[in-house]
Amino acid sequence: MLYLAEVQKQRSGFGLGGGKAELKLLACQRGEHNWSAVPGDDAIPVEEANKFNDGTLVLVELSASKQVQRIQEAARQLVSILQNFSRLQDKFKDKEEEIEQWKASLTFSSQELNRREMEMQAREEQLAQMEDELERLEAQRSEIENTRDEANRLREEVDRSRVEIETAWEQLRGEQQRVAEQESQVPQGAVVDQQQTQRIQELMKKLGGAIASAQGVREQLNQSFGAVGAQQTILDQHWQQLEQKHSIAQQQQEEVDRQNQSLQNRWQEWYQSQDALAQARADLKGQQSTLSAKQDQAQSVSLQVQAVEDLYQQLSRLASASSPAGTQQKVDVSSLEKMPVEELQGLVQHLQHDLEKVFRFVNDQEEELTLQQETIEELQGKIQAASEYDRMALENEMADELESYQMLNETLVGQRLRLQEREDVLKQHQAVLWRRLGTANAPKQDRGDMELAPLVAQLNTQRQHQSQELQRLENEIQQVREAISQMEANVNRQNGEGEAKRYELKQFEQNLFNQKGVVAELWGRVKVYQEMLQPVQDNLNALRQKLEAVAGELDRVQETGDEQDRVVSDLQQVLSGLITA
């Protein structure tokens, strides 16, 4: 199982070689991205931890019996874990924003669904009202049909009455002519017999009955005119409602036309904002290209600075390696002089063994640093040949590698110094040991390091100059990054506003489409209503014309009846005179 641990050392009297190293377990890995704290302050003695400094964080893999299977410094892995954690946080933040957008979208969809459900209920109510109106109109049309049938029946009765009157009138005239002929043939003083009198009275009675039936037809005709007038009153109300619906449809149509024009204007403004957004993105891309170029230049200068720094450190160590002043204070020579020779020899051997382990560890770190530098150079080549789409991912990977390279290099600087210190301490111990043994194998001091001082100073000047140049580039990169950050914020803001505006316009367009449907439906109802009312009105007009024609015929019959009434009255007087005589 993998643990995160801290190296803890207990120093011996001589400070360097006799310390006992332990590992304090801090956290345990439970999953790929899951770590849990280890309770307690228990420490595990581990021999392999001697090559690490006190307080160093390491990753150690332990077996079930707490045996070390693998151990390595945790700096690079911790950086990778923190970077992955940062990326996961960004992803979680994006997911949270996406979830909030989905929530808002679902809320709007629910509101839109409720609104459409209410519209459907309103339309169902309108449809029910139209069905009721249709039923009323059907009932009115049935009444008009019945009235028209009654008018036709009245006309038939009028025609039949007229025929009866004309027939009676013809018969009466015939009787009148026969009476006149008889009067001319009968001697003066003769009278009408009983049979002739009864016949003439029957004809006059029949003629009076025909005139009376014509009066009954007049009453029924007046009732029909009243029914037609009532139907026309109801139709006028429907025509008034139709006019109101037509006016409402016209107003809504004007409102829809106005909103449609407003929608076109707002779409035009949105397209203009998209052009501005495209220009801002182009400017951002230009700044990103500038940043990439400056980063490449800064990486090149950084590598140069690092190379000069390494060379400077190496020359500085060479220059100070032969100077005893730097290490004399680190070794208590008087104690070494008093120490038994056998114990001194054992201490020297222990220091040699410890130095070899540290040397191997530093050498491994140097090789890893070299591999990282090769990886950075390879990424630089890929970035120069990459497309715009792949450049950002490669640049992020390059930034991670550079960060790891710098951390490892900073760690190696201290490790190199500690290696040099241990080497100097070992030389001091060896010098005392060889002097006490009286051997002639003591290392000779090479004074050629005095000639390295001008070179070290020159490298120091070059290092400072390159550091200043790197600092200048980093300041420029920081300025460009800040400008890019502002431009990205502006682009994101414009993009967010554009998306929100587009979503709003889409919703407005959908609402306008629904309103157009409502207006079209209203115009359809107006047209259907008009198509329903017009035939009823035409039938009612035709019926009125027929009734007016019947009334005209009835007036003519009435005039004939009045004339006949006068003739009947005259005949009664004549007949009375004849009967009296």
XYZ file of C-alpha atoms in Angstrom:
581
model
C 0.000 0.000 0.000
C 1.234 3.484 -0.861
C 1.838 5.998 1.953
C 2.887 9.636 2.176
C 5.513 9.917 4.912
C 7.940 12.416 6.462
C 11.614 11.543 7.027
C 12.668 12.073 10.634
C 16.299 11.714 11.733
C 17.891 11.607 15.144
C 21.365 13.114 14.966
C 24.355 11.359 16.517
C 27.216 13.134 18.193
C 29.085 13.688 14.942
C 26.044 14.980 13.085
C 26.329 13.355 9.658
C 26.797 9.647 9.542
C 25.410 8.252 12.741
C 21.763 9.397 12.502
C 18.866 6.954 12.655
C 16.187 7.576 10.024
C 12.476 6.919 10.573
C 9.349 7.444 8.502
C 6.317 9.116 10.024
C 3.261 7.967 8.040
C 0.990 10.892 7.206
C -1.569 9.623 4.665
C -2.563 6.407 2.938
C -3.850 6.019 -0.612
C -7.295 4.382 -0.744
C -8.006 4.911 -4.440
C -6.703 6.677 -7.514
C -7.705 10.110 -6.181
C -8.619 9.150 -2.615
C -6.252 9.671 0.345
C -7.003 9.372 4.036
C -4.975 10.557 7.031
C -3.079 8.007 9.128
C -3.981 8.447 12.829
C -1.344 8.488 15.518
C 2.324 9.528 15.578
C 3.910 6.140 15.032
C 7.208 6.107 13.141
C 8.742 3.194 11.228
C 12.546 2.807 11.181
C 13.667 2.487 7.578
C 17.300 2.106 6.506
C 16.595 3.410 2.984
C 15.440 6.754 4.413
C 19.012 7.720 5.355
C 19.643 9.077 1.873
C 16.902 11.709 2.383
C 17.192 14.838 4.467
C 15.315 15.375 7.685
C 11.758 16.631 7.022
C 11.678 15.421 3.397
C 8.300 14.155 2.189
C 8.501 10.752 0.478
C 6.169 8.228 -1.072
C 6.782 4.763 0.363
C 5.112 1.517 -0.628
C 4.781 -0.862 2.326
C 3.781 -4.485 2.442
C 1.239 -5.905 4.886
C 4.086 -6.516 7.354
C 5.307 -2.887 7.076
C 8.307 -3.850 4.929
C 9.542 -1.193 2.494
C 9.081 -2.225 -1.125
C 9.736 1.091 -2.817
C 10.589 4.602 -1.644
C 11.003 7.872 -3.556
C 10.829 11.595 -2.984
C 7.232 12.886 -3.142
C 7.820 16.430 -4.449
C 7.091 15.704 -8.090
C 4.188 13.369 -7.336
C 2.679 15.918 -4.951
C 2.877 18.567 -7.662
C 1.152 16.186 -10.076
C -1.520 15.364 -7.488
C -2.145 19.049 -6.799
C -2.342 19.780 -10.525
C -4.804 16.948 -11.030
C -6.801 18.185 -8.033
C -6.859 21.686 -9.541
C -8.023 20.292 -12.870
C -10.700 18.232 -11.139
C -11.878 21.325 -9.291
C -12.124 23.197 -12.590
C -14.060 20.299 -14.088
C -16.358 20.181 -11.075
C -16.923 23.908 -11.376
C -17.760 23.539 -15.075
C -20.104 20.658 -14.234
C -21.797 22.727 -11.537
C -22.312 25.579 -14.004
C -23.641 23.106 -16.558
C -26.006 21.654 -13.931
C -27.227 25.145 -13.037
C -27.842 25.840 -16.724
C -29.772 22.581 -17.016
C -31.796 23.495 -13.911
C -32.630 26.894 -15.406
C -33.502 25.258 -18.720
C -35.740 22.677 -17.014
C -37.451 25.410 -14.984
C -38.113 27.427 -18.133
C -39.332 24.298 -19.947
C -41.699 23.534 -17.068
C -43.041 27.090 -17.119
C -43.402 26.940 -20.906
C -45.222 23.593 -20.607
C -47.609 25.034 -18.013
C -48.214 28.063 -20.219
C -48.969 25.895 -23.227
C -51.258 23.721 -21.128
C -53.180 26.839 -20.078
C -53.350 27.932 -23.729
C -54.710 24.514 -24.681
C -57.364 24.792 -21.975
C -58.283 28.282 -23.209
C -58.514 26.997 -26.776
C -60.688 24.101 -25.648
C -63.003 26.597 -23.941
C -63.084 28.720 -27.112
C -63.829 25.614 -29.168
C -66.674 24.731 -26.787
C -68.035 28.270 -27.172
C -67.826 27.992 -30.954
C -69.665 24.663 -30.805
C -72.402 26.295 -28.703
C -72.640 29.176 -31.172
C -72.797 26.690 -34.024
C -75.625 24.862 -32.304
C -77.497 28.135 -31.790
C -76.978 29.074 -35.422
C -78.187 25.638 -36.497
C -81.262 26.134 -34.338
C -81.836 29.569 -35.883
C -81.411 28.149 -39.353
C -83.963 25.444 -38.503
C -86.347 28.130 -37.301
C -85.783 30.102 -40.491
C -86.411 26.963 -42.532
C -89.639 26.394 -40.626
C -90.617 30.027 -41.129
C -89.840 29.708 -44.820
C -92.014 26.579 -45.003
C -94.789 28.479 -43.191
C -94.397 31.354 -45.638
C -94.661 28.936 -48.554
C -97.777 27.434 -46.938
C -99.256 30.927 -46.469
C -98.505 31.750 -50.069
C -100.254 28.595 -51.134
C -103.234 29.513 -48.966
C -103.244 33.028 -50.439
C -103.136 31.572 -53.933
C -105.907 29.125 -53.041
C -108.003 31.917 -51.495
C -107.437 34.062 -54.546
C -108.538 31.216 -56.772
C -111.614 30.631 -54.633
C -112.460 34.339 -54.674
C -111.979 34.519 -58.419
C -114.088 31.409 -58.850
C -116.804 32.784 -56.614
C -116.580 36.090 -58.371
C -116.932 34.403 -61.753
C -119.911 32.446 -60.528
C -121.419 35.595 -59.062
C -120.945 37.411 -62.331
C -122.518 34.548 -64.150
C -125.509 34.611 -61.821
C -125.627 38.388 -62.189
C -125.745 38.040 -65.968
C -128.477 35.375 -65.735
C -130.431 37.594 -63.382
C -130.062 40.473 -65.827
C -131.200 38.272 -68.705
C -134.121 37.036 -66.683
C -135.031 40.580 -65.758
C -135.084 41.508 -69.429
C -137.223 38.511 -70.305
C -139.565 38.646 -67.303
C -142.366 41.150 -67.502
C -142.247 44.099 -65.202
C -143.513 43.349 -61.782
C -142.163 39.803 -61.745
C -140.079 38.650 -58.784
C -137.184 36.217 -58.212
C -138.314 32.799 -57.150
C -137.193 31.035 -53.986
C -134.631 28.772 -55.668
C -132.831 31.632 -57.376
C -132.744 33.587 -54.167
C -131.216 30.699 -52.233
C -128.616 30.177 -54.956
C -127.613 33.851 -54.947
C -127.323 33.880 -51.132
C -125.098 30.777 -51.168
C -122.747 32.450 -53.659
C -122.559 35.626 -51.578
C -121.895 33.555 -48.436
C -119.095 31.660 -50.197
C -117.615 34.941 -51.425
C -117.676 36.358 -47.883
C -115.980 33.218 -46.534
C -113.181 33.586 -49.064
C -112.666 37.195 -47.992
C -112.610 36.135 -44.313
C -109.959 33.426 -45.030
C -107.814 36.116 -46.648
C -107.911 38.040 -43.364
C -106.637 34.952 -41.508
C -103.745 34.655 -43.955
C -102.902 38.313 -43.217
C -102.596 37.527 -39.493
C -100.356 34.519 -40.136
C -98.238 36.628 -42.515
C -97.771 39.269 -39.846
C -96.664 36.552 -37.407
C -94.146 35.322 -39.977
C -92.817 38.869 -40.391
C -92.440 39.048 -36.599
C -90.496 35.754 -36.510
C -88.247 36.934 -39.328
C -87.598 40.176 -37.447
C -86.702 38.266 -34.270
C -84.326 36.047 -36.228
C -82.783 39.146 -37.799
C -82.266 40.659 -34.325
C -80.414 37.527 -33.213
C -78.365 37.541 -36.402
C -77.503 41.196 -35.861
C -76.078 40.268 -32.457
C -73.966 37.569 -34.088
C -72.825 40.011 -36.780
C -71.825 42.424 -34.023
C -69.830 39.664 -32.268
C -68.203 38.831 -35.600
C -67.198 42.473 -36.013
C -65.685 42.482 -32.512
C -63.724 39.287 -33.252
C -62.557 40.791 -36.524
C -61.372 43.926 -34.697
C -59.532 41.824 -32.063
C -57.912 39.726 -34.791
C -56.816 42.888 -36.598
C -55.273 44.340 -33.418
C -53.440 41.100 -32.630
C -52.234 40.888 -36.218
C -50.795 44.411 -35.963
C -49.117 43.479 -32.655
C -47.623 40.318 -34.214
C -46.328 42.341 -37.171
C -44.750 44.855 -34.787
C -43.095 42.100 -32.713
C -41.888 40.404 -35.898
C -40.166 43.611 -36.981
C -38.696 44.000 -33.483
C -37.424 40.408 -33.664
C -35.678 41.081 -36.976
C -34.030 44.192 -35.536
C -32.845 42.289 -32.461
C -31.447 39.468 -34.620
C -29.565 42.087 -36.620
C -28.089 43.487 -33.403
C -27.126 39.952 -32.322
C -25.329 39.315 -35.604
C -23.417 42.564 -35.147
C -22.423 41.505 -31.610
C -21.235 38.164 -33.025
C -19.030 40.047 -35.509
C -17.561 42.009 -32.599
C -17.061 38.746 -30.690
C -15.265 37.201 -33.672
C -12.942 40.226 -33.806
C -12.278 39.940 -30.070
C -11.454 36.269 -30.504
C -9.082 37.109 -33.340
C -7.350 39.680 -31.110
C -7.192 37.099 -28.308
C -5.658 34.584 -30.687
C -3.037 37.150 -31.683
C -2.179 37.797 -28.040
C -1.982 34.062 -27.402
C 0.441 33.716 -30.329
C 2.510 36.547 -28.851
C 2.445 34.827 -25.472
C 3.496 31.522 -27.023
C 6.428 33.190 -28.762
C 7.534 34.949 -25.576
C 7.143 31.723 -23.598
C 9.323 29.897 -26.101
C 11.899 32.667 -25.817
C 11.640 32.600 -22.009
C 12.048 28.820 -21.982
C 15.159 29.114 -24.113
C 16.598 31.830 -21.853
C 15.566 29.794 -18.784
C 17.479 26.785 -20.069
C 20.490 29.017 -20.718
C 20.207 30.489 -17.234
C 19.957 27.012 -15.779
C 22.993 25.840 -17.725
C 25.030 28.878 -16.589
C 23.738 28.362 -13.034
C 24.835 24.720 -13.072
C 28.225 25.669 -14.449
C 28.538 28.463 -11.905
C 27.652 26.122 -9.040
C 30.113 23.518 -10.243
C 32.938 26.067 -10.641
C 32.059 27.579 -7.272
C 32.316 24.172 -5.655
C 35.580 23.498 -7.445
C 36.893 26.853 -6.330
C 35.892 26.248 -2.727
C 36.615 22.516 -2.610
C 40.312 22.971 -1.913
C 39.763 25.819 0.533
C 39.784 24.388 4.048
C 38.188 27.502 5.442
C 34.811 26.414 4.183
C 34.727 23.101 6.074
C 37.077 23.436 9.003
C 34.304 24.573 11.251
C 32.161 21.571 10.414
C 34.518 18.960 11.904
C 35.818 18.837 15.441
C 39.447 17.936 14.637
C 40.468 17.798 18.286
C 37.886 15.106 18.982
C 39.137 13.146 15.995
C 42.705 13.403 17.300
C 41.637 11.928 20.633
C 39.464 9.207 19.129
C 40.933 5.686 18.951
C 42.335 4.887 15.516
C 40.097 1.843 15.080
C 36.994 3.881 15.857
C 38.209 6.635 13.528
C 38.735 4.100 10.744
C 35.180 2.763 11.277
C 33.801 6.304 11.192
C 35.672 7.020 7.949
C 34.316 3.827 6.382
C 30.774 4.728 7.479
C 31.166 8.202 5.986
C 32.429 6.681 2.736
C 29.451 4.302 2.589
C 27.007 7.137 3.362
C 28.670 9.343 0.725
C 28.347 6.610 -1.897
C 24.597 6.258 -1.217
C 24.049 10.002 -1.402
C 26.181 10.159 -4.558
C 24.090 7.448 -6.205
C 20.865 9.204 -5.213
C 22.098 12.568 -6.535
C 23.321 10.877 -9.696
C 19.843 9.349 -10.196
C 18.275 12.762 -9.683
C 20.713 14.267 -12.185
C 19.715 11.645 -14.736
C 16.037 12.340 -14.090
C 16.717 16.069 -14.511
C 18.436 15.321 -17.826
C 15.450 13.254 -18.969
C 13.104 16.095 -18.026
C 15.226 18.555 -19.978
C 15.061 16.258 -23.011
C 11.285 16.013 -22.563
C 11.042 19.824 -22.466
C 13.124 20.136 -25.640
C 10.935 17.521 -27.320
C 7.771 19.409 -26.268
C 9.264 22.641 -27.641
C 9.687 20.957 -30.996
C 6.127 19.641 -30.899
C 4.746 23.081 -29.988
C 6.498 24.726 -32.908
C 5.066 22.135 -35.319
C 1.625 21.804 -33.654
C -1.648 23.254 -34.865
C -3.563 25.910 -32.965
C -5.941 23.258 -31.634
C -3.141 21.115 -30.109
C -0.885 24.019 -29.066
C -2.764 24.878 -25.866
C -2.680 21.285 -24.572
C 1.036 21.019 -25.357
C 1.698 24.382 -23.696
C -0.099 23.221 -20.539
C 1.987 20.041 -20.568
C 5.117 22.159 -21.125
C 4.206 24.355 -18.147
C 3.797 21.266 -15.955
C 7.143 19.848 -17.075
C 8.906 23.189 -16.525
C 7.430 23.431 -13.040
C 8.572 19.899 -12.221
C 11.990 20.653 -13.739
C 12.424 23.777 -11.620
C 11.349 22.024 -8.427
C 13.679 19.097 -9.065
C 16.520 21.446 -9.996
C 16.012 23.504 -6.830
C 16.054 20.287 -4.834
C 19.237 19.176 -6.582
C 20.981 22.463 -5.783
C 20.658 21.755 -2.069
C 21.495 18.077 -2.561
C 24.658 18.970 -4.515
C 25.753 21.294 -1.732
C 25.073 18.628 0.896
C 26.995 16.091 -1.205
C 29.918 18.518 -1.416
C 29.738 19.126 2.338
C 29.797 15.398 3.056
C 32.700 14.964 0.656
C 34.603 17.767 2.423
C 33.828 16.231 5.835
C 35.062 12.846 4.578
C 38.290 14.480 3.324
C 38.825 16.108 6.737
C 38.329 12.756 8.472
C 40.636 11.033 5.979
C 43.295 13.699 6.440
C 43.261 13.209 10.238
C 43.256 9.418 9.839
C 46.171 9.430 7.362
C 48.136 11.820 9.497
C 47.700 9.633 12.569
C 48.568 6.515 10.584
C 51.615 8.293 9.167
C 50.815 7.335 5.568
C 51.913 9.328 2.561
C 48.577 8.965 0.712
C 47.078 12.225 1.932
C 45.424 14.150 -0.905
C 47.455 16.980 -2.319
C 45.918 20.415 -2.458
C 45.589 21.743 -5.997
C 45.989 25.468 -5.990
C 44.751 25.761 -9.538
C 41.427 26.819 -8.090
C 42.796 30.299 -7.604
C 42.713 30.665 -11.375
C 38.990 29.841 -11.365
C 38.017 32.983 -9.448
C 37.945 35.309 -12.536
C 35.938 32.712 -14.465
C 33.503 32.359 -11.577
C 33.086 36.138 -11.439
C 32.536 36.293 -15.197
C 29.948 33.520 -14.984
C 28.300 35.332 -12.103
C 28.012 38.501 -14.213
C 26.602 36.528 -17.147
C 24.223 34.742 -14.804
C 22.924 38.014 -13.416
C 22.527 39.462 -16.918
C 20.599 36.430 -18.132
C 18.529 36.423 -14.950
C 17.598 40.046 -15.591
C 16.724 39.202 -19.189
C 14.632 36.281 -17.987
C 12.967 38.502 -15.400
C 12.184 41.052 -18.123
C 10.665 38.329 -20.297
C 8.688 36.978 -17.380
C 7.335 40.466 -16.650
C 6.340 40.850 -20.299
C 4.771 37.386 -20.232
C 2.898 38.334 -17.071
C 1.640 41.507 -18.733
C 0.560 39.566 -21.818
C -1.109 36.972 -19.596
C -2.997 39.688 -17.746
C -4.060 41.181 -21.067
C -5.093 37.717 -22.270
C -6.956 37.137 -19.005
C -8.867 40.376 -19.476
C -9.529 39.577 -23.127
C -10.639 36.050 -22.232
C -12.944 37.456 -19.559
C -14.296 39.924 -22.115
C -14.695 37.188 -24.745
C -16.349 34.875 -22.213
C -18.625 37.674 -21.102
C -19.537 38.562 -24.681
C -19.982 34.894 -25.512
C -22.166 34.361 -22.439
C -24.207 37.461 -23.222
C -24.470 36.340 -26.857
C -25.643 32.868 -25.863
C -28.123 34.316 -23.372
C -29.333 36.795 -26.002
C -29.609 34.035 -28.580
C -31.550 31.854 -26.135
C -33.797 34.813 -25.326
C -34.358 35.522 -29.043
C -35.125 31.855 -29.677
C -37.708 31.927 -26.904
C -39.082 35.220 -28.212
C -39.218 33.702 -31.701
C -41.027 30.638 -30.350
C -43.514 32.841 -28.467
C -44.038 34.921 -31.609
C -44.590 31.733 -33.579
C -47.205 30.686 -31.017
C -48.829 34.118 -31.228
C -48.922 33.836 -35.021
C -50.654 30.505 -34.584
C -53.167 32.081 -32.200
C -53.822 34.961 -34.627
C -54.142 32.558 -37.559
C -56.560 30.478 -35.502
C -58.516 33.639 -34.622
C -58.687 34.645 -38.294
C -59.837 31.116 -39.065
C -62.613 31.390 -36.476
C -63.639 34.764 -37.929
C -63.771 33.261 -41.411
C -65.707 30.195 -40.249
C -68.052 32.388 -38.249
C -68.660 34.570 -41.289
C -69.153 31.519 -43.502
C -71.684 30.237 -40.982
C -73.567 33.535 -40.659
C -73.695 34.523 -44.344
C -75.829 31.565 -45.581
C -78.231 32.085 -42.675
C -78.457 35.781 -43.525
C -78.973 34.974 -47.215
C -81.737 32.506 -46.368
C -83.361 35.029 -44.056
C -83.164 37.722 -46.751
C -84.681 35.344 -49.303
C -87.438 34.468 -46.848
C -88.165 38.146 -46.222
C -88.394 38.740 -49.965
C -90.837 35.841 -50.294
C -92.913 37.137 -47.404
C -92.916 40.609 -48.940
C -94.053 39.072 -52.252
C -96.812 37.189 -50.409
C -97.770 40.445 -48.673
C -98.028 42.152 -52.070
C -100.206 39.397 -53.442
C -102.291 39.525 -50.273
C -102.732 43.303 -50.694
C -103.992 42.762 -54.220
C -106.309 40.045 -52.956
C -107.489 42.389 -50.226
C -108.245 45.101 -52.788
C -110.168 42.570 -54.857
C -111.954 41.432 -51.699
C -112.945 45.000 -50.848
C -114.356 45.472 -54.341
C -116.148 42.150 -54.070
C -117.515 43.210 -50.695
C -119.024 46.293 -52.277
C -120.484 44.234 -55.117
C -121.922 41.730 -52.614
C -123.490 44.601 -50.708
C -125.040 45.967 -53.904
C -126.298 42.492 -54.847
C -127.858 42.092 -51.420
C -129.710 45.396 -51.903
C -130.848 44.385 -55.384
C -131.848 40.934 -54.165
C -133.699 42.447 -51.247
C -135.569 44.716 -53.664
C -136.479 41.824 -55.902
C -137.642 39.690 -53.005
C -139.729 42.567 -51.599
C -141.280 43.290 -54.907
